[in-house]
């Protein structure tokens, strides 16, 4: 039942390295590969969505076709390096189990495979022979537009199913247009010797006639039957890392949310449906997506992508390579609550390729979905996919000119989207005008004589009597000792005094000088909640505030370059109420300064009610005046 081609000698006693690549992708790679194949096989004349039925469970080892032959071949395997030996030991251990975990993918409203009766004698239009017996290729559609829109491109995705099995085994059951049912399968071992005969690494579940492979008619029951038109993938000995219904559901939503929302795809997982309505309940459920608050989302951005796609009108984005422009539609969301900017790049079939990080805007308040507008753009994206369809790259392109062209396009994705992001940021955060620094005097002691005296000493030279002596200046050199002392002094002088003349208060006879100091970030704790912000200043380690009981506080805004704007932020517009928790009283604001804040036990504790204009993504520097 299982057939391995005979070879004269063993030359490569190692496992196919592509297995390891797909194994690292886990359940996401498996779900992506199989649903993509189902979408590619959609009936062209049908308006119904593709339906994929995923089931997980346990099957008896005795129900697996040809399992005894597989046991013999695995028992004969001999490894010649540590990794191969470890893998073979695991396979032999799995062969002793009688209850075997599995996963299956069955599609409907699809074409299925054609030409199974021809086996390896592939004729024009046959897809069974290519899928079952060819490695590293995929069937090419005659219609260019249909081929361009297909998800598959490298022809190695089929091995993703083998990688999901502890013994690298998979089956595929097919029902064609005429209702004929066939079954095939593959297993990936290493070149090996059994009963003094050498065999290839890969084996097929097939029958052989005159050295030509033909599939079995599917008379196998249980999980292997397929009675409706389409294809069914069955993977026994499912790896532990791939198990878990929640993982499968999340992988479907993460990779095919556009196809589902556009009603191109419906998925059923152990009886649970994912369609254009139920997907909202799933992404809002902490069971599947623990990060629900946009401010918390840093790993899985699917809830944000769906929100961006549903609630925003698309606009056109042009991205160039060295030859032409490509048109995409972008669904863009700007929100100050978003902390990590990502762009979902999605193929025309509705499958996400990657979560794009835009250079210089990774931590910006954006979320977007980018989709090609037609088949030409989609085909170009397809040419840039890696073999697992998880990233756009040009590394696999061999022609230097084509690779150069692709690299330009990939760089321009960052450039064009970055320009859009930057323009929005400028529009949403306009400058309020020039900064008024008329009443601020920076006290900078720059006495040349004083500075010079610190760096010099005097030496007296005499010739004859004392009255005839001369004074010479001896300069200090930049010795390591002096340099170290200077650095220590600079470290101690961290706070620059800012002196401001203030008008006399009631009860005071004269004006007085008050000193304002910038707070160090490590002495400030800031918490931003819904419609509320809490500030805590710790003065216990700052000598300037010793014995002080009251202070005034002002705020400056720091931009992305570190530049400070002291009058840009209007306190009264951004806070409706400021409460001094030290004395439980409301604070007054005068000339953009929070007045008469109490210092209790060396601390200032403020609670502020924010307004609709408040932007919690801004960074501040706080000034305390005593």
CSV table of N, CA, C and O in Angstrom, one decimal, residues 542-594:
chain,number,residue,atom,x,y,z
A,542,UNK,N,15.7,64.9,46.7
A,542,UNK,CA,16.1,66.1,46.0
A,542,UNK,C,16.3,67.2,47.1
A,542,UNK,O,15.3,67.6,47.7
A,543,UNK,N,17.5,67.7,47.2
A,543,UNK,CA,17.8,68.7,48.3
A,543,UNK,C,17.1,70.0,48.1
A,543,UNK,O,16.9,70.7,49.0
A,544,UNK,N,16.8,70.4,46.8
A,544,UNK,CA,16.3,71.7,46.5
A,544,UNK,C,14.9,71.9,47.2
A,544,UNK,O,14.5,73.0,47.4
A,545,UNK,N,14.2,70.8,47.5
A,545,UNK,CA,12.8,70.9,48.0
A,545,UNK,C,12.8,70.6,49.5
A,545,UNK,O,11.7,70.5,50.0
A,546,UNK,N,13.9,70.5,50.1
A,546,UNK,CA,13.9,70.3,51.6
A,546,UNK,C,13.3,71.4,52.3
A,546,UNK,O,13.5,72.6,52.1
A,547,UNK,N,12.4,71.1,53.2
A,547,UNK,CA,11.7,72.1,54.1
A,547,UNK,C,10.6,72.8,53.3
A,547,UNK,O,10.0,73.7,53.9
A,548,UNK,N,10.4,72.5,52.0
A,548,UNK,CA,9.3,73.2,51.2
A,548,UNK,C,8.0,72.5,51.5
A,548,UNK,O,7.9,71.3,51.5
A,549,UNK,N,6.9,73.3,51.6
A,549,UNK,CA,5.6,72.8,51.8
A,549,UNK,C,4.6,73.0,50.7
A,549,UNK,O,3.5,72.5,50.7
A,550,UNK,N,5.0,73.9,49.8
A,550,UNK,CA,4.1,74.3,48.7
A,550,UNK,C,4.9,74.6,47.5
A,550,UNK,O,6.1,75.0,47.6
A,551,UNK,N,4.3,74.4,46.3
A,551,UNK,CA,5.0,74.6,45.0
A,551,UNK,C,4.1,74.9,43.9
A,551,UNK,O,2.9,74.6,44.1
A,552,UNK,N,4.6,75.4,42.8
A,552,UNK,CA,3.8,75.6,41.6
A,552,UNK,C,4.4,74.6,40.6
A,552,UNK,O,5.6,74.3,40.6
A,553,UNK,N,3.5,74.2,39.7
A,553,UNK,CA,3.9,73.2,38.7
A,553,UNK,C,3.5,73.6,37.3
A,553,UNK,O,2.4,74.1,37.1
A,554,UNK,N,4.4,73.5,36.3
A,554,UNK,CA,4.1,73.8,34.9
A,554,UNK,C,4.6,72.6,34.1
A,554,UNK,O,5.4,71.8,34.6
A,555,UNK,N,4.2,72.5,32.8
A,555,UNK,CA,4.4,71.4,32.0
A,555,UNK,C,5.0,71.8,30.6
A,555,UNK,O,4.5,72.8,30.1
A,556,UNK,N,5.9,71.0,30.1
A,556,UNK,CA,6.4,71.2,28.8
A,556,UNK,C,6.3,70.0,28.0
A,556,UNK,O,6.3,68.8,28.5
A,557,UNK,N,6.0,70.1,26.7
A,557,UNK,CA,5.9,68.9,25.8
A,557,UNK,C,7.2,68.6,25.1
A,557,UNK,O,7.9,69.5,24.7
A,558,UNK,N,7.5,67.3,25.0
A,558,UNK,CA,8.8,66.9,24.4
A,558,UNK,C,8.4,66.2,23.1
A,558,UNK,O,7.6,65.2,23.1
A,559,UNK,N,9.0,66.6,22.0
A,559,UNK,CA,8.7,66.0,20.7
A,559,UNK,C,9.5,64.8,20.5
A,559,UNK,O,10.3,64.4,21.3
A,560,UNK,N,9.4,64.1,19.3
A,560,UNK,CA,10.1,62.9,19.0
A,560,UNK,C,11.6,63.1,18.9
A,560,UNK,O,12.3,62.1,19.0
A,561,UNK,N,12.1,64.3,18.7
A,561,UNK,CA,13.5,64.5,18.6
A,561,UNK,C,14.1,64.9,20.0
A,561,UNK,O,15.3,65.1,20.1
A,562,UNK,N,13.3,65.0,21.0
A,562,UNK,CA,13.8,65.3,22.3
A,562,UNK,C,13.7,66.8,22.6
A,562,UNK,O,14.1,67.3,23.7
A,563,UNK,N,13.2,67.6,21.7
A,563,UNK,CA,13.1,69.1,21.9
A,563,UNK,C,11.9,69.4,22.8
A,563,UNK,O,10.8,68.8,22.6
A,564,UNK,N,12.1,70.4,23.7
A,564,UNK,CA,11.1,70.7,24.6
A,564,UNK,C,10.4,72.0,24.2
A,564,UNK,O,11.0,73.0,23.8
A,565,UNK,N,9.0,72.0,24.3
A,565,UNK,CA,8.2,73.2,24.1
A,565,UNK,C,7.4,73.5,25.4
A,565,UNK,O,6.5,72.8,25.8
A,566,UNK,N,7.8,74.6,26.0
A,566,UNK,CA,7.3,74.9,27.3
A,566,UNK,C,5.9,75.5,27.3
A,566,UNK,O,5.2,75.5,28.4
A,567,UNK,N,5.5,76.1,26.2
A,567,UNK,CA,4.1,76.8,26.3
A,567,UNK,C,3.2,76.2,25.2
A,567,UNK,O,2.1,76.7,25.0
A,568,UNK,N,3.5,75.0,24.7
A,568,UNK,CA,2.7,74.4,23.7
A,568,UNK,C,1.4,73.7,24.3
A,568,UNK,O,0.4,73.7,23.7
A,569,UNK,N,1.6,73.3,25.5
A,569,UNK,CA,0.5,72.5,26.2
A,569,UNK,C,-0.4,73.4,27.0
A,569,UNK,O,0.1,74.0,28.0
A,570,UNK,N,-1.7,73.5,26.7
A,570,UNK,CA,-2.6,74.3,27.5
A,570,UNK,C,-3.3,73.5,28.5
A,570,UNK,O,-4.1,72.6,28.2
A,571,UNK,N,-2.9,73.7,29.8
A,571,UNK,CA,-3.4,72.9,30.9
A,571,UNK,C,-5.0,73.0,31.0
A,571,UNK,O,-5.6,71.9,31.2
A,572,UNK,N,-5.5,74.1,30.9
A,572,UNK,CA,-7.0,74.3,31.1
A,572,UNK,C,-7.8,73.6,30.0
A,572,UNK,O,-8.9,73.2,30.2
A,573,UNK,N,-7.2,73.5,28.8
A,573,UNK,CA,-7.9,72.9,27.7
A,573,UNK,C,-7.9,71.3,27.8
A,573,UNK,O,-8.8,70.6,27.3
A,574,UNK,N,-6.9,70.8,28.4
A,574,UNK,CA,-6.7,69.4,28.5
A,574,UNK,C,-7.1,68.7,29.8
A,574,UNK,O,-7.4,67.5,29.9
A,575,UNK,N,-7.3,69.6,30.9
A,575,UNK,CA,-7.7,69.0,32.2
A,575,UNK,C,-8.9,69.9,32.6
A,575,UNK,O,-8.9,71.1,32.8
A,576,UNK,N,-10.0,69.2,32.9
A,576,UNK,CA,-11.2,69.9,33.4
A,576,UNK,C,-11.2,70.1,34.9
A,576,UNK,O,-11.8,71.0,35.4
A,577,UNK,N,-10.4,69.3,35.6
A,577,UNK,CA,-10.3,69.5,37.0
A,577,UNK,C,-8.9,68.9,37.5
A,577,UNK,O,-8.5,67.8,37.0
A,578,UNK,N,-8.3,69.6,38.4
A,578,UNK,CA,-7.0,69.1,39.0
A,578,UNK,C,-7.2,69.1,40.5
A,578,UNK,O,-7.4,70.1,41.1
A,579,UNK,N,-7.0,67.9,41.1
A,579,UNK,CA,-7.2,67.8,42.6
A,579,UNK,C,-5.9,67.5,43.2
A,579,UNK,O,-5.2,66.5,42.8
A,580,UNK,N,-5.6,68.2,44.3
A,580,UNK,CA,-4.4,68.0,45.1
A,580,UNK,C,-4.7,67.0,46.1
A,580,UNK,O,-5.4,67.3,47.1
A,581,UNK,N,-4.3,65.7,46.0
A,581,UNK,CA,-4.6,64.7,46.9
A,581,UNK,C,-4.0,64.9,48.3
A,581,UNK,O,-4.4,64.3,49.2
A,582,UNK,N,-2.9,65.7,48.3
A,582,UNK,CA,-2.3,66.0,49.6
A,582,UNK,C,-3.2,66.7,50.6
A,582,UNK,O,-3.1,66.4,51.8
A,583,UNK,N,-4.0,67.6,50.1
A,583,UNK,CA,-4.9,68.3,51.0
A,583,UNK,C,-6.3,68.2,50.5
A,583,UNK,O,-7.2,68.9,51.0
A,584,UNK,N,-6.6,67.3,49.5
A,584,UNK,CA,-7.9,67.1,49.0
A,584,UNK,C,-8.6,68.3,48.6
A,584,UNK,O,-9.8,68.5,48.9
A,585,UNK,N,-7.9,69.2,47.8
A,585,UNK,CA,-8.5,70.4,47.3
A,585,UNK,C,-8.2,70.6,45.8
A,585,UNK,O,-7.3,70.0,45.3
A,586,UNK,N,-9.1,71.3,45.2
A,586,UNK,CA,-9.0,71.6,43.8
A,586,UNK,C,-7.9,72.6,43.6
A,586,UNK,O,-7.8,73.6,44.3
A,587,UNK,N,-7.1,72.4,42.6
A,587,UNK,CA,-6.0,73.4,42.3
A,587,UNK,C,-6.4,74.4,41.3
A,587,UNK,O,-7.2,74.1,40.4
A,588,UNK,N,-5.9,75.6,41.4
A,588,UNK,CA,-6.2,76.7,40.5
A,588,UNK,C,-5.1,76.7,39.4
A,588,UNK,O,-3.9,76.4,39.7
A,589,UNK,N,-5.4,77.1,38.2
A,589,UNK,CA,-4.4,77.3,37.2
A,589,UNK,C,-4.4,78.7,36.7
A,589,UNK,O,-5.4,79.3,36.4
A,590,UNK,N,-3.2,79.3,36.8
A,590,UNK,CA,-3.0,80.7,36.4
A,590,UNK,C,-1.9,80.8,35.4
A,590,UNK,O,-0.7,80.4,35.8
A,591,UNK,N,-2.1,81.4,34.3
A,591,UNK,CA,-1.1,81.5,33.2
A,591,UNK,C,-0.4,80.2,33.0
A,591,UNK,O,0.9,80.1,32.9
A,592,UNK,N,-1.2,79.2,32.8
A,592,UNK,CA,-0.7,77.8,32.5
A,592,UNK,C,0.2,77.2,33.5
A,592,UNK,O,1.0,76.3,33.2
A,593,UNK,N,0.0,77.6,34.8
A,593,UNK,CA,0.8,77.1,35.9
A,593,UNK,C,-0.2,76.6,37.0
A,593,UNK,O,-1.1,77.3,37.3
A,594,UNK,N,0.0,75.4,37.4
A,594,UNK,CA,-0.8,74.8,38.5
A,594,UNK,C,-0.3,75.4,39.8
A,594,UNK,O,0.8,75.2,40.2
